[in-house]
Amino acid sequence: QVQLVESGGGLVQAGGSLRLSCAASGLTFSGFHMAWFRQAQGKEREFVGGISRSGGGLYLADSVKGRFTILRDNVKNTVYLQMNSLKPEDTAVYYCAANSVGDSQTMTPKLYDYWGQGTQVTVSS
């Protein structure tokens, strides 16, 4: 059974930092591109960024470029979202997702094979 479990969300002041983790099990982690999405209340799910199977390819949405980065550890089967200089508009539920056939720039949610349950990030002004 495949599981993606996010952790690390919480409440932070604007300008602060958070690091989200997504621990994967039940799949060959290095065989999947990994991505982070977010969904703010009342809005559609938005692609934040993706990282290739090896970690050598990284793609970030313009809205987070220069502030967020994604790392992965294929030994620990974990992908991370490091978020710096957080803004109130970053408030959302953040999800990790695994994609076996696309790449780090695959932005369409329906193309992802597996999803985590999400973790809430709230940025106060």
C-alpha angles and dihedrals in degrees: 000000000000117000131181112187120189124201139166102068123134147116119314135166121248110277093030132115138238134180118211122200130202117195116199129203137168095038139076093261096195089057094065135074108226130213143178123225130179135203124198120202110283094006136100123263109274129207111239101178147309140222128206126243094266096037091243095110121062129175125182131187115250091244092065103027111127092019106056133044135180127222132178135199111203091190094056092036089231135131123199136204112204109198120191133173090024120200131201089250089063088070108122145106107280121214132188119213138187125221123189101185109031130060140242090289097055102125102171111101095209090062092065119098102204137024138193123230094253135243126233120240117188121184116194123207 
